[in-house]
Amino acid sequence: NAGVMQNPRHLVRRRGQEARLRCSPMKGHSHVYWYRQLPEEGLKFMVYLQKENIIDESGMPKERFSAEFPKEGPSILRIQQVVRGDSAAYFCASSPRAREGEQYFGPGTRLTVT
Amino acid sequence: KQEVTQIPAALSVPEGENLVLNCSFTDSAIYNLQWFRQDPGKGLTSLLLIQSSQREQTSGRLNASLDKSSGRSTLYIAASQPGDSATYLCASDSNYQLIWGAGTKLIIKP
């Protein structure tokens, strides 16, 4: 059973470009979570999705950021018009259920904005 | 609003010592508490998960305890080794969101 997969592992974008981060949950997991770790800062919750639904996006910046988890395919975190402050490690996790279940983490995508 | 604090922020000890890392949380209404390890520039390795109904979990040289009433969890590392050097993070699961502490950076000196 493959773990949570994220790609790309490293992504370099120039200011103003778009960044697309992909997350494939573990087999059988229908709950996906995105977290961001800014340099020298702790991890922060961004968004929680179930298949085709955004359950909680309270941690997402109001502008430029969006997330989806379609019926088929991976979850996508999309950042439009990236700025240097978006440089961070973005981690995706999945779980088989929403509560009382362990979240399994992917290796992360390290985004660098130049 | 849940807040998670880890003390100390950094710790350096000689190899072979037993040590305790502390994690405190303000809201005792948690579903579980997880301990992770993060190596520099790397991802997150899950170490132990303690359900809210449990008091402790053990894995090899690691033992984690949970006291919901006092809002505390500890991670005990026995017979520390240089390979244990990493940042250790605790996270509370209060409502599917993981709320993270800032971590304890541990250095084990050979």
mmCIF file with all atom_site columns, C-alpha atoms in Angstrom:
data_model
loop_
_atom_site.group_PDB
_atom_site.id
_atom_site.type_symbol
_atom_site.label_atom_id
_atom_site.label_alt_id
_atom_site.label_comp_id
_atom_site.label_asym_id
_atom_site.label_entity_id
_atom_site.label_seq_id
_atom_site.pdbx_PDB_ins_code
_atom_site.Cartn_x
_atom_site.Cartn_y
_atom_site.Cartn_z
_atom_site.occupancy
_atom_site.B_iso_or_equiv
_atom_site.pdbx_formal_charge
_atom_site.auth_seq_id
_atom_site.auth_comp_id
_atom_site.auth_asym_id
_atom_site.auth_atom_id
_atom_site.pdbx_PDB_model_num
ATOM 1   C CA . ASN A 1 1   ? 0.000   0.000  0.000   1.00 0.00 ? 1   ASN A CA 1
ATOM 2   C CA . ALA A 1 2   ? 1.761   3.112  -1.213  1.00 0.00 ? 2   ALA A CA 1
ATOM 3   C CA . GLY A 1 3   ? 1.881   6.048  1.145   1.00 0.00 ? 3   GLY A CA 1
ATOM 4   C CA . VAL A 1 4   ? 0.733   9.580  0.484   1.00 0.00 ? 4   VAL A CA 1
ATOM 5   C CA . MET A 1 5   ? 2.396   10.875 -2.645  1.00 0.00 ? 5   MET A CA 1
ATOM 6   C CA . GLN A 1 6   ? 3.148   14.476 -3.413  1.00 0.00 ? 6   GLN A CA 1
ATOM 7   C CA . ASN A 1 7   ? 4.609   15.968 -6.536  1.00 0.00 ? 7   ASN A CA 1
ATOM 8   C CA . PRO A 1 8   ? 6.631   17.730 -7.421  1.00 0.00 ? 8   PRO A CA 1
ATOM 9   C CA . ARG A 1 9   ? 8.982   17.457 -4.469  1.00 0.00 ? 9   ARG A CA 1
ATOM 10  C CA . HIS A 1 10  ? 10.625  20.741 -5.358  1.00 0.00 ? 10  HIS A CA 1
ATOM 11  C CA . LEU A 1 11  ? 9.078   23.546 -7.363  1.00 0.00 ? 11  LEU A CA 1
ATOM 12  C CA . VAL A 1 12  ? 10.635  26.821 -8.400  1.00 0.00 ? 12  VAL A CA 1
ATOM 13  C CA . ARG A 1 13  ? 8.438   29.598 -9.672  1.00 0.00 ? 13  ARG A CA 1
ATOM 14  C CA . ARG A 1 14  ? 9.048   33.217 -10.544 1.00 0.00 ? 14  ARG A CA 1
ATOM 15  C CA . ARG A 1 15  ? 6.921   35.898 -8.974  1.00 0.00 ? 15  ARG A CA 1
ATOM 16  C CA . GLY A 1 16  ? 3.577   36.135 -10.740 1.00 0.00 ? 16  GLY A CA 1
ATOM 17  C CA . GLN A 1 17  ? 3.529   32.560 -12.006 1.00 0.00 ? 17  GLN A CA 1
ATOM 18  C CA . GLU A 1 18  ? 1.134   29.846 -10.918 1.00 0.00 ? 18  GLU A CA 1
ATOM 19  C CA . ALA A 1 19  ? 2.081   26.908 -8.721  1.00 0.00 ? 19  ALA A CA 1
ATOM 20  C CA . ARG A 1 20  ? 0.204   23.608 -8.749  1.00 0.00 ? 20  ARG A CA 1
ATOM 21  C CA . LEU A 1 21  ? 0.902   21.105 -6.009  1.00 0.00 ? 21  LEU A CA 1
ATOM 22  C CA . ARG A 1 22  ? -0.482  17.586 -6.242  1.00 0.00 ? 22  ARG A CA 1
ATOM 23  C CA . CYS A 1 23  ? -1.349  15.103 -3.542  1.00 0.00 ? 23  CYS A CA 1
ATOM 24  C CA . SER A 1 24  ? -2.438  11.497 -3.994  1.00 0.00 ? 24  SER A CA 1
ATOM 25  C CA . PRO A 1 25  ? -3.845  10.100 -0.743  1.00 0.00 ? 25  PRO A CA 1
ATOM 26  C CA . MET A 1 26  ? -3.302  6.599  0.495   1.00 0.00 ? 26  MET A CA 1
ATOM 27  C CA . LYS A 1 27  ? -5.525  3.989  -1.077  1.00 0.00 ? 27  LYS A CA 1
ATOM 28  C CA . GLY A 1 28  ? -8.905  3.954  0.583   1.00 0.00 ? 28  GLY A CA 1
ATOM 29  C CA . HIS A 1 29  ? -8.495  7.409  2.129   1.00 0.00 ? 29  HIS A CA 1
ATOM 30  C CA . SER A 1 30  ? -11.091 9.976  1.158   1.00 0.00 ? 30  SER A CA 1
ATOM 31  C CA . HIS A 1 31  ? -10.023 12.774 3.526   1.00 0.00 ? 31  HIS A CA 1
ATOM 32  C CA . VAL A 1 32  ? -7.192  15.109 2.557   1.00 0.00 ? 32  VAL A CA 1
ATOM 33  C CA . TYR A 1 33  ? -5.570  17.915 4.531   1.00 0.00 ? 33  TYR A CA 1
ATOM 34  C CA . TRP A 1 34  ? -3.061  20.540 3.444   1.00 0.00 ? 34  TRP A CA 1
ATOM 35  C CA . TYR A 1 35  ? -0.578  22.198 5.799   1.00 0.00 ? 35  TYR A CA 1
ATOM 36  C CA . ARG A 1 36  ? 2.038   24.864 5.208   1.00 0.00 ? 36  ARG A CA 1
ATOM 37  C CA . GLN A 1 37  ? 5.374   25.285 6.941   1.00 0.00 ? 37  GLN A CA 1
ATOM 38  C CA . LEU A 1 38  ? 6.912   28.694 6.397   1.00 0.00 ? 38  LEU A CA 1
ATOM 39  C CA . PRO A 1 39  ? 10.685  29.021 6.912   1.00 0.00 ? 39  PRO A CA 1
ATOM 40  C CA . GLU A 1 40  ? 11.552  28.984 10.606  1.00 0.00 ? 40  GLU A CA 1
ATOM 41  C CA . GLU A 1 41  ? 7.879   28.722 11.529  1.00 0.00 ? 41  GLU A CA 1
ATOM 42  C CA . GLY A 1 42  ? 5.581   25.963 12.665  1.00 0.00 ? 42  GLY A CA 1
ATOM 43  C CA . LEU A 1 43  ? 3.112   24.026 10.596  1.00 0.00 ? 43  LEU A CA 1
ATOM 44  C CA . LYS A 1 44  ? -0.274  25.593 9.976   1.00 0.00 ? 44  LYS A CA 1
ATOM 45  C CA . PHE A 1 45  ? -3.495  23.994 8.798   1.00 0.00 ? 45  PHE A CA 1
ATOM 46  C CA . MET A 1 46  ? -4.725  25.293 5.459   1.00 0.00 ? 46  MET A CA 1
ATOM 47  C CA . VAL A 1 47  ? -7.651  23.252 4.179   1.00 0.00 ? 47  VAL A CA 1
ATOM 48  C CA . TYR A 1 48  ? -9.548  20.000 4.661   1.00 0.00 ? 48  TYR A CA 1
ATOM 49  C CA . LEU A 1 49  ? -11.254 18.274 1.758   1.00 0.00 ? 49  LEU A CA 1
ATOM 50  C CA . GLN A 1 50  ? -13.298 15.185 1.144   1.00 0.00 ? 50  GLN A CA 1
ATOM 51  C CA . LYS A 1 51  ? -13.953 13.889 -2.321  1.00 0.00 ? 51  LYS A CA 1
ATOM 52  C CA . GLU A 1 52  ? -15.397 16.778 -4.360  1.00 0.00 ? 52  GLU A CA 1
ATOM 53  C CA . ASN A 1 53  ? -16.049 18.875 -1.233  1.00 0.00 ? 53  ASN A CA 1
ATOM 54  C CA . ILE A 1 54  ? -14.162 21.515 0.697   1.00 0.00 ? 54  ILE A CA 1
ATOM 55  C CA . ILE A 1 55  ? -15.023 20.960 4.339   1.00 0.00 ? 55  ILE A CA 1
ATOM 56  C CA . ASP A 1 56  ? -12.914 23.624 5.997   1.00 0.00 ? 56  ASP A CA 1
ATOM 57  C CA . GLU A 1 57  ? -10.711 26.210 4.314   1.00 0.00 ? 57  GLU A CA 1
ATOM 58  C CA . SER A 1 58  ? -10.338 28.459 7.335   1.00 0.00 ? 58  SER A CA 1
ATOM 59  C CA . GLY A 1 59  ? -6.544  28.345 7.115   1.00 0.00 ? 59  GLY A CA 1
ATOM 60  C CA . MET A 1 60  ? -6.311  29.294 3.472   1.00 0.00 ? 60  MET A CA 1
ATOM 61  C CA . PRO A 1 61  ? -5.305  32.823 2.497   1.00 0.00 ? 61  PRO A CA 1
ATOM 62  C CA . LYS A 1 62  ? -8.361  34.542 1.082   1.00 0.00 ? 62  LYS A CA 1
ATOM 63  C CA . GLU A 1 63  ? -6.771  35.423 -2.228  1.00 0.00 ? 63  GLU A CA 1
ATOM 64  C CA . ARG A 1 64  ? -4.719  33.503 -4.801  1.00 0.00 ? 64  ARG A CA 1
ATOM 65  C CA . PHE A 1 65  ? -5.026  30.120 -3.043  1.00 0.00 ? 65  PHE A CA 1
ATOM 66  C CA . SER A 1 66  ? -7.498  27.383 -3.954  1.00 0.00 ? 66  SER A CA 1
ATOM 67  C CA . ALA A 1 67  ? -7.788  23.664 -3.416  1.00 0.00 ? 67  ALA A CA 1
ATOM 68  C CA . GLU A 1 68  ? -9.758  20.852 -4.948  1.00 0.00 ? 68  GLU A CA 1
ATOM 69  C CA . PHE A 1 69  ? -10.152 17.112 -4.575  1.00 0.00 ? 69  PHE A CA 1
ATOM 70  C CA . PRO A 1 70  ? -11.997 15.822 -7.617  1.00 0.00 ? 70  PRO A CA 1
ATOM 71  C CA . LYS A 1 71  ? -13.835 12.546 -7.868  1.00 0.00 ? 71  LYS A CA 1
ATOM 72  C CA . GLU A 1 72  ? -10.999 11.156 -9.934  1.00 0.00 ? 72  GLU A CA 1
ATOM 73  C CA . GLY A 1 73  ? -7.367  12.105 -9.546  1.00 0.00 ? 73  GLY A CA 1
ATOM 74  C CA . PRO A 1 74  ? -5.227  13.791 -6.943  1.00 0.00 ? 74  PRO A CA 1
ATOM 75  C CA . SER A 1 75  ? -5.968  16.744 -4.734  1.00 0.00 ? 75  SER A CA 1
ATOM 76  C CA . ILE A 1 76  ? -4.574  19.988 -6.121  1.00 0.00 ? 76  ILE A CA 1
ATOM 77  C CA . LEU A 1 77  ? -3.418  23.035 -4.188  1.00 0.00 ? 77  LEU A CA 1
ATOM 78  C CA . ARG A 1 78  ? -3.199  25.942 -6.573  1.00 0.00 ? 78  ARG A CA 1
ATOM 79  C CA . ILE A 1 79  ? -1.435  29.213 -5.892  1.00 0.00 ? 79  ILE A CA 1
ATOM 80  C CA . GLN A 1 80  ? -1.936  31.953 -8.440  1.00 0.00 ? 80  GLN A CA 1
ATOM 81  C CA . GLN A 1 81  ? 0.437   34.873 -8.966  1.00 0.00 ? 81  GLN A CA 1
ATOM 82  C CA . VAL A 1 82  ? 2.952   33.591 -6.457  1.00 0.00 ? 82  VAL A CA 1
ATOM 83  C CA . VAL A 1 83  ? 4.918   35.989 -4.281  1.00 0.00 ? 83  VAL A CA 1
ATOM 84  C CA . ARG A 1 84  ? 8.158   35.431 -2.345  1.00 0.00 ? 84  ARG A CA 1
ATOM 85  C CA . GLY A 1 85  ? 6.174   35.015 0.861   1.00 0.00 ? 85  GLY A CA 1
ATOM 86  C CA . ASP A 1 86  ? 4.594   31.854 -0.574  1.00 0.00 ? 86  ASP A CA 1
ATOM 87  C CA . SER A 1 87  ? 7.976   30.100 -0.383  1.00 0.00 ? 87  SER A CA 1
ATOM 88  C CA . ALA A 1 88  ? 7.411   27.263 2.041   1.00 0.00 ? 88  ALA A CA 1
ATOM 89  C CA . ALA A 1 89  ? 7.042   23.529 2.438   1.00 0.00 ? 89  ALA A CA 1
ATOM 90  C CA . TYR A 1 90  ? 3.520   22.338 1.695   1.00 0.00 ? 90  TYR A CA 1
ATOM 91  C CA . PHE A 1 91  ? 2.508   19.045 3.255   1.00 0.00 ? 91  PHE A CA 1
ATOM 92  C CA . CYS A 1 92  ? -0.477  16.936 2.400   1.00 0.00 ? 92  CYS A CA 1
ATOM 93  C CA . ALA A 1 93  ? -1.986  14.321 4.688   1.00 0.00 ? 93  ALA A CA 1
ATOM 94  C CA . SER A 1 94  ? -4.771  11.812 4.295   1.00 0.00 ? 94  SER A CA 1
ATOM 95  C CA . SER A 1 95  ? -6.916  9.748  6.620   1.00 0.00 ? 95  SER A CA 1
ATOM 96  C CA . PRO A 1 96  ? -9.594  7.096  6.236   1.00 0.00 ? 96  PRO A CA 1
ATOM 97  C CA . ARG A 1 97  ? -11.962 9.051  8.470   1.00 0.00 ? 97  ARG A CA 1
ATOM 98  C CA . ALA A 1 98  ? -12.193 12.545 9.843   1.00 0.00 ? 98  ALA A CA 1
ATOM 99  C CA . ARG A 1 99  ? -11.933 12.025 13.554  1.00 0.00 ? 99  ARG A CA 1
ATOM 100 C CA . GLU A 1 100 ? -9.916  9.863  15.881  1.00 0.00 ? 100 GLU A CA 1
ATOM 101 C CA . GLY A 1 101 ? -7.850  8.694  12.963  1.00 0.00 ? 101 GLY A CA 1
ATOM 102 C CA . GLU A 1 102 ? -4.188  9.156  12.303  1.00 0.00 ? 102 GLU A CA 1
ATOM 103 C CA . GLN A 1 103 ? -3.238  11.508 9.525   1.00 0.00 ? 103 GLN A CA 1
ATOM 104 C CA . TYR A 1 104 ? -0.602  10.100 7.196   1.00 0.00 ? 104 TYR A CA 1
ATOM 105 C CA . PHE A 1 105 ? 1.746   12.631 5.674   1.00 0.00 ? 105 PHE A CA 1
ATOM 106 C CA . GLY A 1 106 ? 3.360   12.907 2.293   1.00 0.00 ? 106 GLY A CA 1
ATOM 107 C CA . PRO A 1 107 ? 6.979   13.997 1.812   1.00 0.00 ? 107 PRO A CA 1
ATOM 108 C CA . GLY A 1 108 ? 5.992   17.578 1.071   1.00 0.00 ? 108 GLY A CA 1
ATOM 109 C CA . THR A 1 109 ? 6.529   19.980 -1.796  1.00 0.00 ? 109 THR A CA 1
ATOM 110 C CA . ARG A 1 110 ? 9.102   22.687 -1.288  1.00 0.00 ? 110 ARG A CA 1
ATOM 111 C CA . LEU A 1 111 ? 8.086   25.781 -3.199  1.00 0.00 ? 111 LEU A CA 1
ATOM 112 C CA . THR A 1 112 ? 10.656  28.448 -3.888  1.00 0.00 ? 112 THR A CA 1
ATOM 113 C CA . VAL A 1 113 ? 9.563   31.722 -5.423  1.00 0.00 ? 113 VAL A CA 1
ATOM 114 C CA . THR A 1 114 ? 12.339  33.712 -7.058  1.00 0.00 ? 114 THR A CA 1
ATOM 115 C CA . LYS B 2 1   ? -8.870  28.271 20.282  1.00 0.00 ? 1   LYS B CA 1
ATOM 116 C CA . GLN B 2 2   ? -6.369  25.476 20.750  1.00 0.00 ? 2   GLN B CA 1
ATOM 117 C CA . GLU B 2 3   ? -2.767  26.450 21.372  1.00 0.00 ? 3   GLU B CA 1
ATOM 118 C CA . VAL B 2 4   ? 0.075   23.958 21.559  1.00 0.00 ? 4   VAL B CA 1
ATOM 119 C CA . THR B 2 5   ? 3.369   24.772 23.247  1.00 0.00 ? 5   THR B CA 1
ATOM 120 C CA . GLN B 2 6   ? 6.558   22.757 23.320  1.00 0.00 ? 6   GLN B CA 1
ATOM 121 C CA . ILE B 2 7   ? 9.293   23.127 25.877  1.00 0.00 ? 7   ILE B CA 1
ATOM 122 C CA . PRO B 2 8   ? 12.230  23.317 25.565  1.00 0.00 ? 8   PRO B CA 1
ATOM 123 C CA . ALA B 2 9   ? 12.687  24.869 22.136  1.00 0.00 ? 9   ALA B CA 1
ATOM 124 C CA . ALA B 2 10  ? 16.106  23.270 21.888  1.00 0.00 ? 10  ALA B CA 1
ATOM 125 C CA . LEU B 2 11  ? 17.957  20.602 23.789  1.00 0.00 ? 11  LEU B CA 1
ATOM 126 C CA . SER B 2 12  ? 21.506  19.284 23.520  1.00 0.00 ? 12  SER B CA 1
ATOM 127 C CA . VAL B 2 13  ? 22.543  16.220 25.512  1.00 0.00 ? 13  VAL B CA 1
ATOM 128 C CA . PRO B 2 14  ? 25.317  13.614 25.417  1.00 0.00 ? 14  PRO B CA 1
ATOM 129 C CA . GLU B 2 15  ? 24.653  10.282 23.836  1.00 0.00 ? 15  GLU B CA 1
ATOM 130 C CA . GLY B 2 16  ? 23.134  7.661  26.091  1.00 0.00 ? 16  GLY B CA 1
ATOM 131 C CA . GLU B 2 17  ? 21.032  9.963  28.243  1.00 0.00 ? 17  GLU B CA 1
ATOM 132 C CA . ASN B 2 18  ? 17.332  9.504  28.790  1.00 0.00 ? 18  ASN B CA 1
ATOM 133 C CA . LEU B 2 19  ? 15.344  12.623 28.027  1.00 0.00 ? 19  LEU B CA 1
ATOM 134 C CA . VAL B 2 20  ? 11.846  14.067 28.142  1.00 0.00 ? 20  VAL B CA 1
ATOM 135 C CA . LEU B 2 21  ? 10.236  16.447 25.698  1.00 0.00 ? 21  LEU B CA 1
ATOM 136 C CA . ASN B 2 22  ? 7.167   18.352 26.806  1.00 0.00 ? 22  ASN B CA 1
ATOM 137 C CA . CYS B 2 23  ? 4.032   19.380 24.967  1.00 0.00 ? 23  CYS B CA 1
ATOM 138 C CA . SER B 2 24  ? 1.133   21.322 26.475  1.00 0.00 ? 24  SER B CA 1
ATOM 139 C CA . PHE B 2 25  ? -2.235  22.247 25.017  1.00 0.00 ? 25  PHE B CA 1
ATOM 140 C CA . THR B 2 26  ? -4.899  24.665 26.179  1.00 0.00 ? 26  THR B CA 1
ATOM 141 C CA . ASP B 2 27  ? -8.087  22.819 25.167  1.00 0.00 ? 27  ASP B CA 1
ATOM 142 C CA . SER B 2 28  ? -8.457  19.336 26.613  1.00 0.00 ? 28  SER B CA 1
ATOM 143 C CA . ALA B 2 29  ? -11.193 18.411 24.127  1.00 0.00 ? 29  ALA B CA 1
ATOM 144 C CA . ILE B 2 30  ? -8.866  16.593 21.769  1.00 0.00 ? 30  ILE B CA 1
ATOM 145 C CA . TYR B 2 31  ? -9.420  13.442 19.737  1.00 0.00 ? 31  TYR B CA 1
ATOM 146 C CA . ASN B 2 32  ? -5.800  12.407 19.765  1.00 0.00 ? 32  ASN B CA 1
ATOM 147 C CA . LEU B 2 33  ? -2.274  13.699 20.052  1.00 0.00 ? 33  LEU B CA 1
ATOM 148 C CA . GLN B 2 34  ? 0.539   12.819 17.659  1.00 0.00 ? 34  GLN B CA 1
ATOM 149 C CA . TRP B 2 35  ? 4.293   13.079 17.936  1.00 0.00 ? 35  TRP B CA 1
ATOM 150 C CA . PHE B 2 36  ? 6.368   13.548 14.788  1.00 0.00 ? 36  PHE B CA 1
ATOM 151 C CA . ARG B 2 37  ? 9.994   13.784 13.905  1.00 0.00 ? 37  ARG B CA 1
ATOM 152 C CA . GLN B 2 38  ? 11.329  16.129 11.232  1.00 0.00 ? 38  GLN B CA 1
ATOM 153 C CA . ASP B 2 39  ? 14.878  16.064 9.936   1.00 0.00 ? 39  ASP B CA 1
ATOM 154 C CA . PRO B 2 40  ? 16.283  19.281 8.393   1.00 0.00 ? 40  PRO B CA 1
ATOM 155 C CA . GLY B 2 41  ? 14.729  19.941 5.001   1.00 0.00 ? 41  GLY B CA 1
ATOM 156 C CA . LYS B 2 42  ? 12.803  16.698 5.161   1.00 0.00 ? 42  LYS B CA 1
ATOM 157 C CA . GLY B 2 43  ? 9.262   15.530 5.661   1.00 0.00 ? 43  GLY B CA 1
ATOM 158 C CA . LEU B 2 44  ? 7.380   14.399 8.737   1.00 0.00 ? 44  LEU B CA 1
ATOM 159 C CA . THR B 2 45  ? 7.805   10.983 10.295  1.00 0.00 ? 45  THR B CA 1
ATOM 160 C CA . SER B 2 46  ? 4.979   9.908  12.564  1.00 0.00 ? 46  SER B CA 1
ATOM 161 C CA . LEU B 2 47  ? 6.334   8.471  15.809  1.00 0.00 ? 47  LEU B CA 1
ATOM 162 C CA . LEU B 2 48  ? 3.383   7.851  18.090  1.00 0.00 ? 48  LEU B CA 1
ATOM 163 C CA . LEU B 2 49  ? -0.328  8.585  18.211  1.00 0.00 ? 49  LEU B CA 1
ATOM 164 C CA . ILE B 2 50  ? -2.238  8.585  21.482  1.00 0.00 ? 50  ILE B CA 1
ATOM 165 C CA . GLN B 2 51  ? -6.007  8.437  21.321  1.00 0.00 ? 51  GLN B CA 1
ATOM 166 C CA . SER B 2 52  ? -7.917  10.600 23.784  1.00 0.00 ? 52  SER B CA 1
ATOM 167 C CA . SER B 2 53  ? -8.978  7.516  25.718  1.00 0.00 ? 53  SER B CA 1
ATOM 168 C CA . GLN B 2 54  ? -5.398  6.292  26.105  1.00 0.00 ? 54  GLN B CA 1
ATOM 169 C CA . ARG B 2 55  ? -2.752  7.283  28.625  1.00 0.00 ? 55  ARG B CA 1
ATOM 170 C CA . GLU B 2 56  ? 0.390   6.261  26.790  1.00 0.00 ? 56  GLU B CA 1
ATOM 171 C CA . GLN B 2 57  ? 1.904   4.584  23.758  1.00 0.00 ? 57  GLN B CA 1
ATOM 172 C CA . THR B 2 58  ? 5.269   2.918  23.324  1.00 0.00 ? 58  THR B CA 1
ATOM 173 C CA . SER B 2 59  ? 7.422   2.180  20.307  1.00 0.00 ? 59  SER B CA 1
ATOM 174 C CA . GLY B 2 60  ? 10.920  0.891  20.860  1.00 0.00 ? 60  GLY B CA 1
ATOM 175 C CA . ARG B 2 61  ? 12.889  3.452  22.869  1.00 0.00 ? 61  ARG B CA 1
ATOM 176 C CA . LEU B 2 62  ? 10.052  5.975  22.652  1.00 0.00 ? 62  LEU B CA 1
ATOM 177 C CA . ASN B 2 63  ? 7.214   6.375  25.115  1.00 0.00 ? 63  ASN B CA 1
ATOM 178 C CA . ALA B 2 64  ? 4.561   9.051  24.887  1.00 0.00 ? 64  ALA B CA 1
ATOM 179 C CA . SER B 2 65  ? 2.092   9.881  27.622  1.00 0.00 ? 65  SER B CA 1
ATOM 180 C CA . LEU B 2 66  ? -1.091  11.922 27.594  1.00 0.00 ? 66  LEU B CA 1
ATOM 181 C CA . ASP B 2 67  ? -2.811  13.678 30.484  1.00 0.00 ? 67  ASP B CA 1
ATOM 182 C CA . LYS B 2 68  ? -5.852  15.445 29.093  1.00 0.00 ? 68  LYS B CA 1
ATOM 183 C CA . SER B 2 69  ? -6.923  16.920 32.402  1.00 0.00 ? 69  SER B CA 1
ATOM 184 C CA . SER B 2 70  ? -3.685  18.835 32.783  1.00 0.00 ? 70  SER B CA 1
ATOM 185 C CA . GLY B 2 71  ? -3.282  19.480 29.059  1.00 0.00 ? 71  GLY B CA 1
ATOM 186 C CA . ARG B 2 72  ? 0.083   17.774 28.802  1.00 0.00 ? 72  ARG B CA 1
ATOM 187 C CA . SER B 2 73  ? 1.886   15.158 26.807  1.00 0.00 ? 73  SER B CA 1
ATOM 188 C CA . THR B 2 74  ? 5.462   13.993 27.169  1.00 0.00 ? 74  THR B CA 1
ATOM 189 C CA . LEU B 2 75  ? 7.748   12.121 24.829  1.00 0.00 ? 75  LEU B CA 1
ATOM 190 C CA . TYR B 2 76  ? 10.343  10.038 26.626  1.00 0.00 ? 76  TYR B CA 1
ATOM 191 C CA . ILE B 2 77  ? 13.404  8.904  24.672  1.00 0.00 ? 77  ILE B CA 1
ATOM 192 C CA . ALA B 2 78  ? 15.508  6.246  26.315  1.00 0.00 ? 78  ALA B CA 1
ATOM 193 C CA . ALA B 2 79  ? 19.220  5.744  25.732  1.00 0.00 ? 79  ALA B CA 1
ATOM 194 C CA . SER B 2 80  ? 19.499  8.560  23.203  1.00 0.00 ? 80  SER B CA 1
ATOM 195 C CA . GLN B 2 81  ? 21.628  8.122  20.095  1.00 0.00 ? 81  GLN B CA 1
ATOM 196 C CA . PRO B 2 82  ? 23.135  10.641 17.637  1.00 0.00 ? 82  PRO B CA 1
ATOM 197 C CA . GLY B 2 83  ? 20.611  9.406  15.067  1.00 0.00 ? 83  GLY B CA 1
ATOM 198 C CA . ASP B 2 84  ? 17.841  10.760 17.285  1.00 0.00 ? 84  ASP B CA 1
ATOM 199 C CA . SER B 2 85  ? 18.967  14.298 16.451  1.00 0.00 ? 85  SER B CA 1
ATOM 200 C CA . ALA B 2 86  ? 16.021  16.027 14.778  1.00 0.00 ? 86  ALA B CA 1
ATOM 201 C CA . THR B 2 87  ? 13.144  18.384 15.518  1.00 0.00 ? 87  THR B CA 1
ATOM 202 C CA . TYR B 2 88  ? 10.305  16.758 17.411  1.00 0.00 ? 88  TYR B CA 1
ATOM 203 C CA . LEU B 2 89  ? 6.807   18.097 16.874  1.00 0.00 ? 89  LEU B CA 1
ATOM 204 C CA . CYS B 2 90  ? 3.609   17.412 18.741  1.00 0.00 ? 90  CYS B CA 1
ATOM 205 C CA . ALA B 2 91  ? 0.192   18.057 17.245  1.00 0.00 ? 91  ALA B CA 1
ATOM 206 C CA . SER B 2 92  ? -3.277  17.897 18.751  1.00 0.00 ? 92  SER B CA 1
ATOM 207 C CA . ASP B 2 93  ? -6.241  16.755 16.718  1.00 0.00 ? 93  ASP B CA 1
ATOM 208 C CA . SER B 2 94  ? -9.110  18.807 18.042  1.00 0.00 ? 94  SER B CA 1
ATOM 209 C CA . ASN B 2 95  ? -11.503 18.604 15.117  1.00 0.00 ? 95  ASN B CA 1
ATOM 210 C CA . TYR B 2 96  ? -9.631  17.011 12.192  1.00 0.00 ? 96  TYR B CA 1
ATOM 211 C CA . GLN B 2 97  ? -7.317  20.013 12.127  1.00 0.00 ? 97  GLN B CA 1
ATOM 212 C CA . LEU B 2 98  ? -3.903  19.274 13.537  1.00 0.00 ? 98  LEU B CA 1
ATOM 213 C CA . ILE B 2 99  ? -2.701  22.152 15.703  1.00 0.00 ? 99  ILE B CA 1
ATOM 214 C CA . TRP B 2 100 ? 1.062   22.095 15.937  1.00 0.00 ? 100 TRP B CA 1
ATOM 215 C CA . GLY B 2 101 ? 3.638   23.046 18.484  1.00 0.00 ? 101 GLY B CA 1
ATOM 216 C CA . ALA B 2 102 ? 6.736   24.903 17.323  1.00 0.00 ? 102 ALA B CA 1
ATOM 217 C CA . GLY B 2 103 ? 8.909   21.880 18.015  1.00 0.00 ? 103 GLY B CA 1
ATOM 218 C CA . THR B 2 104 ? 11.886  20.926 20.116  1.00 0.00 ? 104 THR B CA 1
ATOM 219 C CA . LYS B 2 105 ? 15.195  20.809 18.262  1.00 0.00 ? 105 LYS B CA 1
ATOM 220 C CA . LEU B 2 106 ? 17.157  17.930 19.741  1.00 0.00 ? 106 LEU B CA 1
ATOM 221 C CA . ILE B 2 107 ? 20.895  17.421 19.337  1.00 0.00 ? 107 ILE B CA 1
ATOM 222 C CA . ILE B 2 108 ? 22.508  14.267 20.662  1.00 0.00 ? 108 ILE B CA 1
ATOM 223 C CA . LYS B 2 109 ? 26.272  14.665 20.999  1.00 0.00 ? 109 LYS B CA 1
ATOM 224 C CA . PRO B 2 110 ? 28.404  11.562 20.330  1.00 0.00 ? 110 PRO B CA 1
#
